[in-house]
Structure formats: C-alpha cells, structure tokens
C-alpha cells in the first residue's frame, strides 16, 4: 500500500509528469495521426454506402466519436475535480482546467456535425430530439465551468470552485438525460423518428471503432500538450522550469 | 443542531420583513415577465393557454434565480459569513436555514400568486391544480440548486450573469417535470408520477445541495 | 473502394456538401486544439525568457 501511495504522489508531482509526458507525447502524436488517418480513409472511401442514407452516413464517423468523447470528457473532468478536492493534488486541478475547453470543443463538434448530418437525412438542421437537447445542456455545463474559472482571480479557489461545479453537474447529468428523454417521448414529433437502425455490417462499424480510438488518442494528446504548458505556468518560479526556459 | 436552523430561518425572515423590497421584487418581477408574453406573442386565449405552463414555470425559475444571487451577499459583505464559517455550528444547517428562508420569501409567495396569473393566461382549472402542486415541490429545489451557485459566486463582484450561466442548465429537469405535469393535468391525465419524481429530486437536493453550497462558501470566503 | 472515380468520391452521391463541410468543421476544431497549446507554449517561453534576461541585467547592474 505504501508503495502504491508513493507512486501515486510521484505521478502527481508536476515535474515528474512533465518529464514523462514529454517522452510519451511523440508516440501519442504518431498514434493519433495514424489511427485517425486510417479511420477517415476507410470511413470515407472504403466503407460501403448505407442502404437508406447513401453516403451522408459517412458523417457518422466523425459525429459519433465526438458525442462519446464529449460525455466521457465531462466525466474525466469531474473525476479530476474530485481527486483534486479529496487529495488536494495540484495536478488534478490542472487536469480539470485543461479538460474543460477540450470537452466543450468536442460537444460543439458533436452538435455541429449532428446538425449537418440532420439536414440531408431529416430535412432540417435542428430537431428538438432527446439526444440533441442533452448535448446542448452538456455544452452549457462546460461553458459554466469555463466561465466560473475565468471570473475568479484567485487561482487556487477557482480550481476548487470549478471542481465543485463539475461534480454538481456530474450528479445532474443522468437526471437531465432522463428528464429530457421523458420530455421527448411525450412531445414526440410525428415526422422525425429515430428508430433503431439495423445492425451495421463489420465493414461499416470497424472504421467507426477505429475512429473512436483515434478520438480518444487525440483527446489524450491535446490534453497532454495543454497540461504541459499549464504546469510550466504554475511552476514558473521553480528552478527546473527556470532551467528549461533558459535552455529552450 | 436544530436551533441554528430555526435561528437562521427566523433571522432571514426578519430581515426580509424589514426590507420589504426583498419580498416584493421577485413577485413583481414574476408578474411583469408573465405579462410580457401576451403582449409579445398573442392575446388569444387558445395560444396563451397552450403557452401558460411553460411561461409560468420559466418566469418562476427566473424570479428564483435573480433573487438567489443575493442569498449570501449581505452576510459576506458585513463579515457575518466569516463568523458563521469559523463558528462551531454545522454549516450544513445554516445553509439549509438560509435556503428555507429564501424559499419562504420568494418561492412560497410566488406559488400563492400563480393562480391569478394562471387564470389571466386561461389555464384550465385542472392545470392550475397541477401547477400549484408542482410549484410547491419544485420551487424549493430551485432555491436549493440556486444556493450552490450563490455560494460559489459570493466573493465575485459581478456574479449576476455568471450565476445564471452556472445554474440554469441544472434547472432543466425541474422545468421539464413541472411543465409536463401541468400538461398532463390539462389533458386530464394523472400527474402523480411527475410529483413523485419531483419529490425524490427534492429529497436528493435537500441532502446534497447544502453540502455543495457549504463547500462553495468555504472556498469563496477563503479567497 | 466504394467509389468509381474521384469526382464520385467528391460528390458523395449528392451529399458531398454536407459530408465535406462536417469533416471540415471537425478538421478546424482539431487543428485549433492542436495549435492552441503550441502557441501557449511559445508565448510562455517568450515571456519568461524576457523576464529572466531582465532579472539578469538587474543583478549585473547591482553588482
């Protein structure tokens, strides 16, 4: 247990994390590029067209992973907030800080690509559908966390306040989703029905799986790049950062 | 434990009674916002009765939100919040007392005023009953969630718009449940399920929201 | 390959505008997320290099 604990604290030390992430980063960049390129080429050029939607379904390969990542990035953000509050780890606060804008951008992507996909398929950019509406609320939750941080001058207090807000949001997300789904089933518009699609053949869902992996990897890469700068900002008075600045 | 709760409620009620604008402004706001809808959309009874559940709920939500901003402000400014924080009294109970006090001067009178506005918007009687019941359970939830935002932003100079951005998304489930219940009442269906859901949200809010608010207050006061 | 020609690939069976604009939006957001930290890093180095130079100059004049 003692060993695990010391490992935990070592991992949470900004300097150690900066060094190890610096070594990992090139690998992550390479992997992200490779996986995303494979997924995009396969999805755009080689996957067979959908028998109902034709080629418009190819938007799925960028839309579905964005939606998955948007939700998991909120979870990661709230989790980082909890870790920061409980164990008072500075790195966790930075993790929350960097996850928020990335998560917001993925939520935006999910909504934007969903709207573009909706136009040829449903005939309209926007539908007040349960999933779209929950995504919109998720975007608002991300915006709230970002707005709270930018409004508070004291950095340490801002980190804790954002952690609390993120956790409150996390508790609310299942309630919001449930209520939105209930609202949708009772207001169900007659013209648009998102019925279950028939099972996809493997040559359609394998590229999707690749894209999901690629998005996760891209998120990890972007998150690492950002948190490294945040670490430098936070530790700018320490000797190791000063040395780095001098030799850079 | 209980004493501090009741003492807080009594104190806040006394302050609100002395400073009657605290009591009247949310109600006036509520009334004016509801009045804007017939002016802005249409005076026709058919249109208004369809809009009424949503309009009344959104207006109630905004009235609570705007008044909750000042929940801890005066205590923060005159230093009594710090006294509360360092005192051995459980902060949870103090926060709960403040929330109940807030509900008694905004949410509760607002619920009492609503039937008048509902009649002006041509909401059928069955809908009014559902509206009253949901507001009675729902407005305390609004106060509880609003208190979290108020606690997090109390130290900030311009918290007004920020608190709306933080809190309004969290109001979505209450709004949905409330308007659906009223709609069910208008259609002559049972809305007991909605009330039960709202009740469980209230119980959850009573247990969790003061915790988050207390944590937020400690952070705001320490910075 | 599920397309006969490059122009068919671009046309996406008539849905080309939608498919390509969705991919373009995604590319823009990904590029933003990749470039932003690089710019932040650059600005940090610039600022702190300048700061260190100034500190050094101050120490030299003090001596």
GROMACS .gro file of C-alpha atoms in nm, chain A residues 18 36 40 43-49 53-56 58-59 61-62 101-102 105-106 108-109 112-113 116 119-121 125 211 215 218 222 225-226 229-230 232-233 236 241-248, chain C residues 1-3 8-9 11-30 32-53 55-56 59:
model
  100
   18UNK     CA    1   0.607   1.696  -1.727
   36UNK     CA    2  -0.727   0.892  -3.744
   40UNK     CA    3  -1.100   0.861  -4.206
   43UNK     CA    4  -1.477   0.551  -4.348
   44UNK     CA    5  -1.483   0.800  -4.634
   45UNK     CA    6  -1.360   0.589  -4.924
   46UNK     CA    7  -1.389   0.217  -4.848
   47UNK     CA    8  -1.693   0.164  -4.625
   48UNK     CA    9  -2.000   0.074  -4.833
   49UNK     CA   10  -2.274   0.338  -4.857
   53UNK     CA   11  -2.882   0.728  -4.617
   54UNK     CA   12  -2.642   0.677  -4.904
   55UNK     CA   13  -2.311   0.849  -4.849
   56UNK     CA   14  -2.438   1.103  -4.594
   58UNK     CA   15  -2.017   0.889  -4.353
   59UNK     CA   16  -2.063   1.187  -4.119
   61UNK     CA   17  -1.751   0.851  -3.840
   62UNK     CA   18  -1.680   1.195  -3.700
  101UNK     CA   19  -1.217   2.365  -2.316
  102UNK     CA   20  -1.137   2.038  -2.494
  105UNK     CA   21  -1.500   2.186  -2.827
  106UNK     CA   22  -1.595   1.818  -2.870
  108UNK     CA   23  -1.969   2.168  -3.006
  109UNK     CA   24  -1.838   1.932  -3.274
  112UNK     CA   25  -2.235   2.088  -3.536
  113UNK     CA   26  -2.174   1.761  -3.722
  116UNK     CA   27  -2.500   1.896  -4.077
  119UNK     CA   28  -3.007   1.841  -4.290
  120UNK     CA   29  -2.993   1.577  -4.569
  121UNK     CA   30  -3.148   1.298  -4.359
  125UNK     CA   31  -3.067   2.140  -3.927
  211UNK     CA   32  -1.233   0.650  -3.517
  215UNK     CA   33  -1.062   1.044  -3.093
  218UNK     CA   34  -0.640   1.276  -2.999
  222UNK     CA   35  -0.426   1.756  -2.692
  225UNK     CA   36   0.004   1.926  -2.475
  226UNK     CA   37  -0.210   2.169  -2.284
  229UNK     CA   38   0.201   2.441  -2.067
  230UNK     CA   39  -0.020   2.478  -1.760
  232UNK     CA   40   0.508   2.542  -1.671
  233UNK     CA   41   0.282   2.837  -1.588
  236UNK     CA   42   0.724   2.911  -1.326
  241UNK     CA   43   1.120   2.545  -1.505
  242UNK     CA   44   1.370   2.831  -1.499
  243UNK     CA   45   1.636   2.598  -1.632
  244UNK     CA   46   1.406   2.478  -1.904
  245UNK     CA   47   1.322   2.833  -2.007
  246UNK     CA   48   1.689   2.924  -2.019
  247UNK     CA   49   1.792   2.627  -2.231
  248UNK     CA   50   1.487   2.635  -2.457
  472UNK     CA   51  -1.315   0.130  -5.276
  473UNK     CA   52  -1.682   0.212  -5.286
  474UNK     CA   53  -1.646   0.493  -5.544
  479UNK     CA   54  -1.784   1.049  -5.746
  480UNK     CA   55  -1.587   1.049  -5.423
  482UNK     CA   56  -1.982   1.426  -5.488
  483UNK     CA   57  -2.066   1.167  -5.219
  484UNK     CA   58  -2.380   1.071  -5.409
  485UNK     CA   59  -2.514   1.425  -5.396
  486UNK     CA   60  -2.442   1.470  -5.026
  487UNK     CA   61  -2.090   1.600  -5.084
  488UNK     CA   62  -2.155   1.945  -4.944
  489UNK     CA   63  -2.279   1.805  -4.614
  490UNK     CA   64  -2.017   1.534  -4.574
  491UNK     CA   65  -1.726   1.760  -4.661
  492UNK     CA   66  -1.844   2.052  -4.453
  493UNK     CA   67  -1.884   1.822  -4.149
  494UNK     CA   68  -1.531   1.692  -4.199
  495UNK     CA   69  -1.405   2.047  -4.249
  496UNK     CA   70  -1.559   2.166  -3.921
  497UNK     CA   71  -1.401   1.871  -3.743
  498UNK     CA   72  -1.064   1.947  -3.900
  499UNK     CA   73  -1.084   2.310  -3.789
  500UNK     CA   74  -1.166   2.217  -3.429
  501UNK     CA   75  -0.892   1.952  -3.417
  503UNK     CA   76  -0.740   2.458  -3.310
  504UNK     CA   77  -0.694   2.214  -3.022
  505UNK     CA   78  -0.353   2.114  -3.156
  506UNK     CA   79  -0.223   2.464  -3.234
  507UNK     CA   80  -0.352   2.640  -2.922
  508UNK     CA   81  -0.114   2.467  -2.677
  509UNK     CA   82   0.180   2.520  -2.913
  510UNK     CA   83   0.106   2.893  -2.922
  511UNK     CA   84   0.059   2.898  -2.544
  512UNK     CA   85   0.396   2.728  -2.502
  513UNK     CA   86   0.564   2.977  -2.733
  514UNK     CA   87   0.417   3.273  -2.551
  515UNK     CA   88   0.518   3.130  -2.214
  516UNK     CA   89   0.879   3.083  -2.327
  517UNK     CA   90   0.893   3.432  -2.477
  518UNK     CA   91   0.757   3.597  -2.164
  519UNK     CA   92   0.977   3.409  -1.921
  520UNK     CA   93   1.292   3.437  -2.129
  521UNK     CA   94   1.244   3.811  -2.128
  522UNK     CA   95   1.180   3.804  -1.755
  523UNK     CA   96   1.497   3.610  -1.688
  524UNK     CA   97   1.701   3.838  -1.908
  526UNK     CA   98   1.649   3.976  -1.386
  527UNK     CA   99   2.000   3.901  -1.502
  530UNK     CA  100   2.167   4.161  -1.093
   0.00000   0.00000   0.00000
